[in-house]
């Protein structure tokens, strides 16, 4: 059974809850598959016709519910196999060409470009 981060949008619920519920529904129905990057905050502002603060509160609800992971300056990603994308290897896979992610999703052993991994570790360590 899938853990629900946000209760279905109801009358009287905040706009942030409605934004979160809509995105959650997209995740649970497969429209936004695991590992996929969400639209930018500005695109979500336009899509839902709400303020950027409202979008951020909605994304916070999804983050707290474990459905997405946010990385400053990069974006928000649907959690990978129910686990938040974290650490150098996880972000390398999420931000890379997508080949590694596609391999993992199909059950194949991924071929990781070690130069990408080394660069990601260097950037993490030395900024």
Short mmCIF file of C-alpha atoms in Angstrom, two decimals, residues 3 7 12 14 25 30-31 48-50 58 61 63 81 91 96 100 107 119-120 124 127:
data_model
loop_
_atom_site.label_atom_id
_atom_site.label_comp_id
_atom_site.label_asym_id
_atom_site.label_seq_id
_atom_site.Cartn_x
_atom_site.Cartn_y
_atom_site.Cartn_z
CA UNK A 3 1.80 5.91 1.94
CA UNK A 7 -5.07 13.91 2.26
CA UNK A 12 -11.67 24.30 3.08
CA UNK A 14 -5.36 25.36 1.91
CA UNK A 25 -1.90 12.14 -7.49
CA UNK A 30 2.61 7.15 -12.63
CA UNK A 31 2.36 10.42 -14.56
CA UNK A 48 -1.75 26.30 -10.30
CA UNK A 49 -2.17 30.10 -10.42
CA UNK A 50 -0.88 30.49 -6.86
CA UNK A 58 2.99 22.34 -1.08
CA UNK A 61 4.28 18.77 2.41
CA UNK A 63 8.98 16.34 1.01
CA UNK A 81 11.97 3.42 -5.29
CA UNK A 91 22.34 12.65 -7.29
CA UNK A 96 23.04 12.35 -15.23
CA UNK A 100 21.74 4.80 -15.13
CA UNK A 107 16.40 -4.21 -13.49
CA UNK A 119 33.30 15.09 -10.32
CA UNK A 120 30.17 14.91 -8.17
CA UNK A 124 30.35 17.96 -2.86
CA UNK A 127 31.91 23.16 -3.38
#
